[in-house]
XYZ file of C-alpha atoms in Angstrom:
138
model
C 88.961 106.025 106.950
C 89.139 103.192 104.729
C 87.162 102.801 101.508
C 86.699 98.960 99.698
C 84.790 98.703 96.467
C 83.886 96.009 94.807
C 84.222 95.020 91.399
C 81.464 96.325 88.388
C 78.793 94.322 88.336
C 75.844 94.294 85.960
C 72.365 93.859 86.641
C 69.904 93.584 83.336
C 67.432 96.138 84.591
C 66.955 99.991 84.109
C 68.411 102.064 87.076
C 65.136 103.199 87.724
C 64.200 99.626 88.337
C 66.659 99.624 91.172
C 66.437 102.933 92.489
C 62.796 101.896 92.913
C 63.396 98.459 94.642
C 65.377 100.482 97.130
C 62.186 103.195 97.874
C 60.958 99.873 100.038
C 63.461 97.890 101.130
C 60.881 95.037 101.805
C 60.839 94.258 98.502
C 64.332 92.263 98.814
C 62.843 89.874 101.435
C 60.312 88.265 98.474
C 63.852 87.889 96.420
C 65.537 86.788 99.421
C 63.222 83.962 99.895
C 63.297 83.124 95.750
C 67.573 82.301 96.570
C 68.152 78.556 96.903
C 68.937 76.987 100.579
C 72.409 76.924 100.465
C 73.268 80.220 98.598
C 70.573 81.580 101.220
C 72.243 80.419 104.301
C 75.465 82.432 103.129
C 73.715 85.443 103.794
C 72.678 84.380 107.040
C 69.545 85.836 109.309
C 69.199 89.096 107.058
C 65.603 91.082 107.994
C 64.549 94.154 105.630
C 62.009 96.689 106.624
C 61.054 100.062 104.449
C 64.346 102.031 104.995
C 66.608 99.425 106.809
C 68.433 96.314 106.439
C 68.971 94.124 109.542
C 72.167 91.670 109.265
C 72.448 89.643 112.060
C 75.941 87.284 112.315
C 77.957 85.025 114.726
C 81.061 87.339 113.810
C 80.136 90.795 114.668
C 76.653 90.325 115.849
C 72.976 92.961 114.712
C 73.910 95.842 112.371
C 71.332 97.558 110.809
C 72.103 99.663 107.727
C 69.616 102.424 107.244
C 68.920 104.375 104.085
C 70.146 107.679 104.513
C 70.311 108.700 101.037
C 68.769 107.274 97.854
C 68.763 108.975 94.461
C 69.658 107.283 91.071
C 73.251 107.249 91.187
C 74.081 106.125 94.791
C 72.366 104.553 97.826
C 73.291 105.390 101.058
C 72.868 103.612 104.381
C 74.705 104.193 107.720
C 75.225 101.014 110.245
C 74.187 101.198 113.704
C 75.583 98.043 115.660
C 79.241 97.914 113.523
C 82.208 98.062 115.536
C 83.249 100.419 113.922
C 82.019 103.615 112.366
C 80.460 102.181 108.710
C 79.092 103.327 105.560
C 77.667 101.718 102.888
C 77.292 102.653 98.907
C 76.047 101.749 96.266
C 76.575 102.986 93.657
C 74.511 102.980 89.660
C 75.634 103.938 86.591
C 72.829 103.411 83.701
C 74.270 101.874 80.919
C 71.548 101.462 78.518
C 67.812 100.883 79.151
C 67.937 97.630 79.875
C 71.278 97.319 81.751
C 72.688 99.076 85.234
C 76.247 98.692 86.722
C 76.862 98.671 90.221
C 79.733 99.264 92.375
C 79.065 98.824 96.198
C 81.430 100.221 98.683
C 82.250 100.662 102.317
C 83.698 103.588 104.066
C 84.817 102.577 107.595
C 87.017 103.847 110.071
C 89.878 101.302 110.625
C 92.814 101.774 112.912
C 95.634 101.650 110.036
C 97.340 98.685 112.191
C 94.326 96.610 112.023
C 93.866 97.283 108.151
C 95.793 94.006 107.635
C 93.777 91.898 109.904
C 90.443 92.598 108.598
C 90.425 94.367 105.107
C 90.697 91.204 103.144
C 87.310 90.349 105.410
C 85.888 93.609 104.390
C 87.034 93.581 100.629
C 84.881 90.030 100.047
C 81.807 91.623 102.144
C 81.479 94.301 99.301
C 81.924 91.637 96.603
C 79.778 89.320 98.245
C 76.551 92.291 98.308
C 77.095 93.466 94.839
C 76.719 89.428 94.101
C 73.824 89.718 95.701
C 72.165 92.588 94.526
C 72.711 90.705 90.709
C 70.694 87.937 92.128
C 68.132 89.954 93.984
C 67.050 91.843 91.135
C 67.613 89.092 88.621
């Protein structure tokens, strides 16, 4: 199993904020659609429904990540659809009332021979969400 993490980011909103944005994922489509065109078509055709997120991409194709765990210091989600066998965290340290860090990370189950090959790939998809969740609950 492999684990990638990305770095701290900080998002200036109470935990509880978040936690409650992910109780219905839905809620990120609205902040989706607030992200400007081209920023927006780096996250290509990305669908959210109560406990799920659908990402669908011209390199690996649907995954769905759905919430299997959600409490104030870590989100859960499994992927159904990945290649491999994928997990994804998030995880929320409260740092003040206005102010939340977040560190998302992926467990997946990588053939060490292939770690090479695609865990540079994998290392900028967990920077790349924690980016995002900044500017979806900005």
């Amino acid at each position: 199993m492999g684990q990638y993490k990305s770095r701290a980011v900080t998002i200036n909103r109470p935990a509880t904020y978040i936690v409650d944005k992910f109780a219905d994922l839905t809620s990120f489509g609205e902040s989706v659609d607030r992200i400007p065109a081209a920023e927006r078509a780096k996250l290509g055709d990305i669908a959210f429904d109560k406990d799920s997120i659908t990402l669908n991409t011209s390199q690996v194709g649907k995954i769905v990540f759905n919430v299997v765990r959600r409490d104030p210091e870590r989100i859960e989600m499994d992927a159904v659809g990945a290649p491999l066998p994928l997990k994804l965290f998030v995880d929320l340290t409260d740092k003040g009332d206005e102010t939340t860090e977040i560190i998302t990370a992926v467990d997946v189950d990588i053939p060490p021979m292939l770690r090479p090959f695609v865990g540079g790939v994998l290392q900028k998809a967990v920077d790349q969400i924690g980016d995002m969740l900044v500017r979806l609950n900005s």
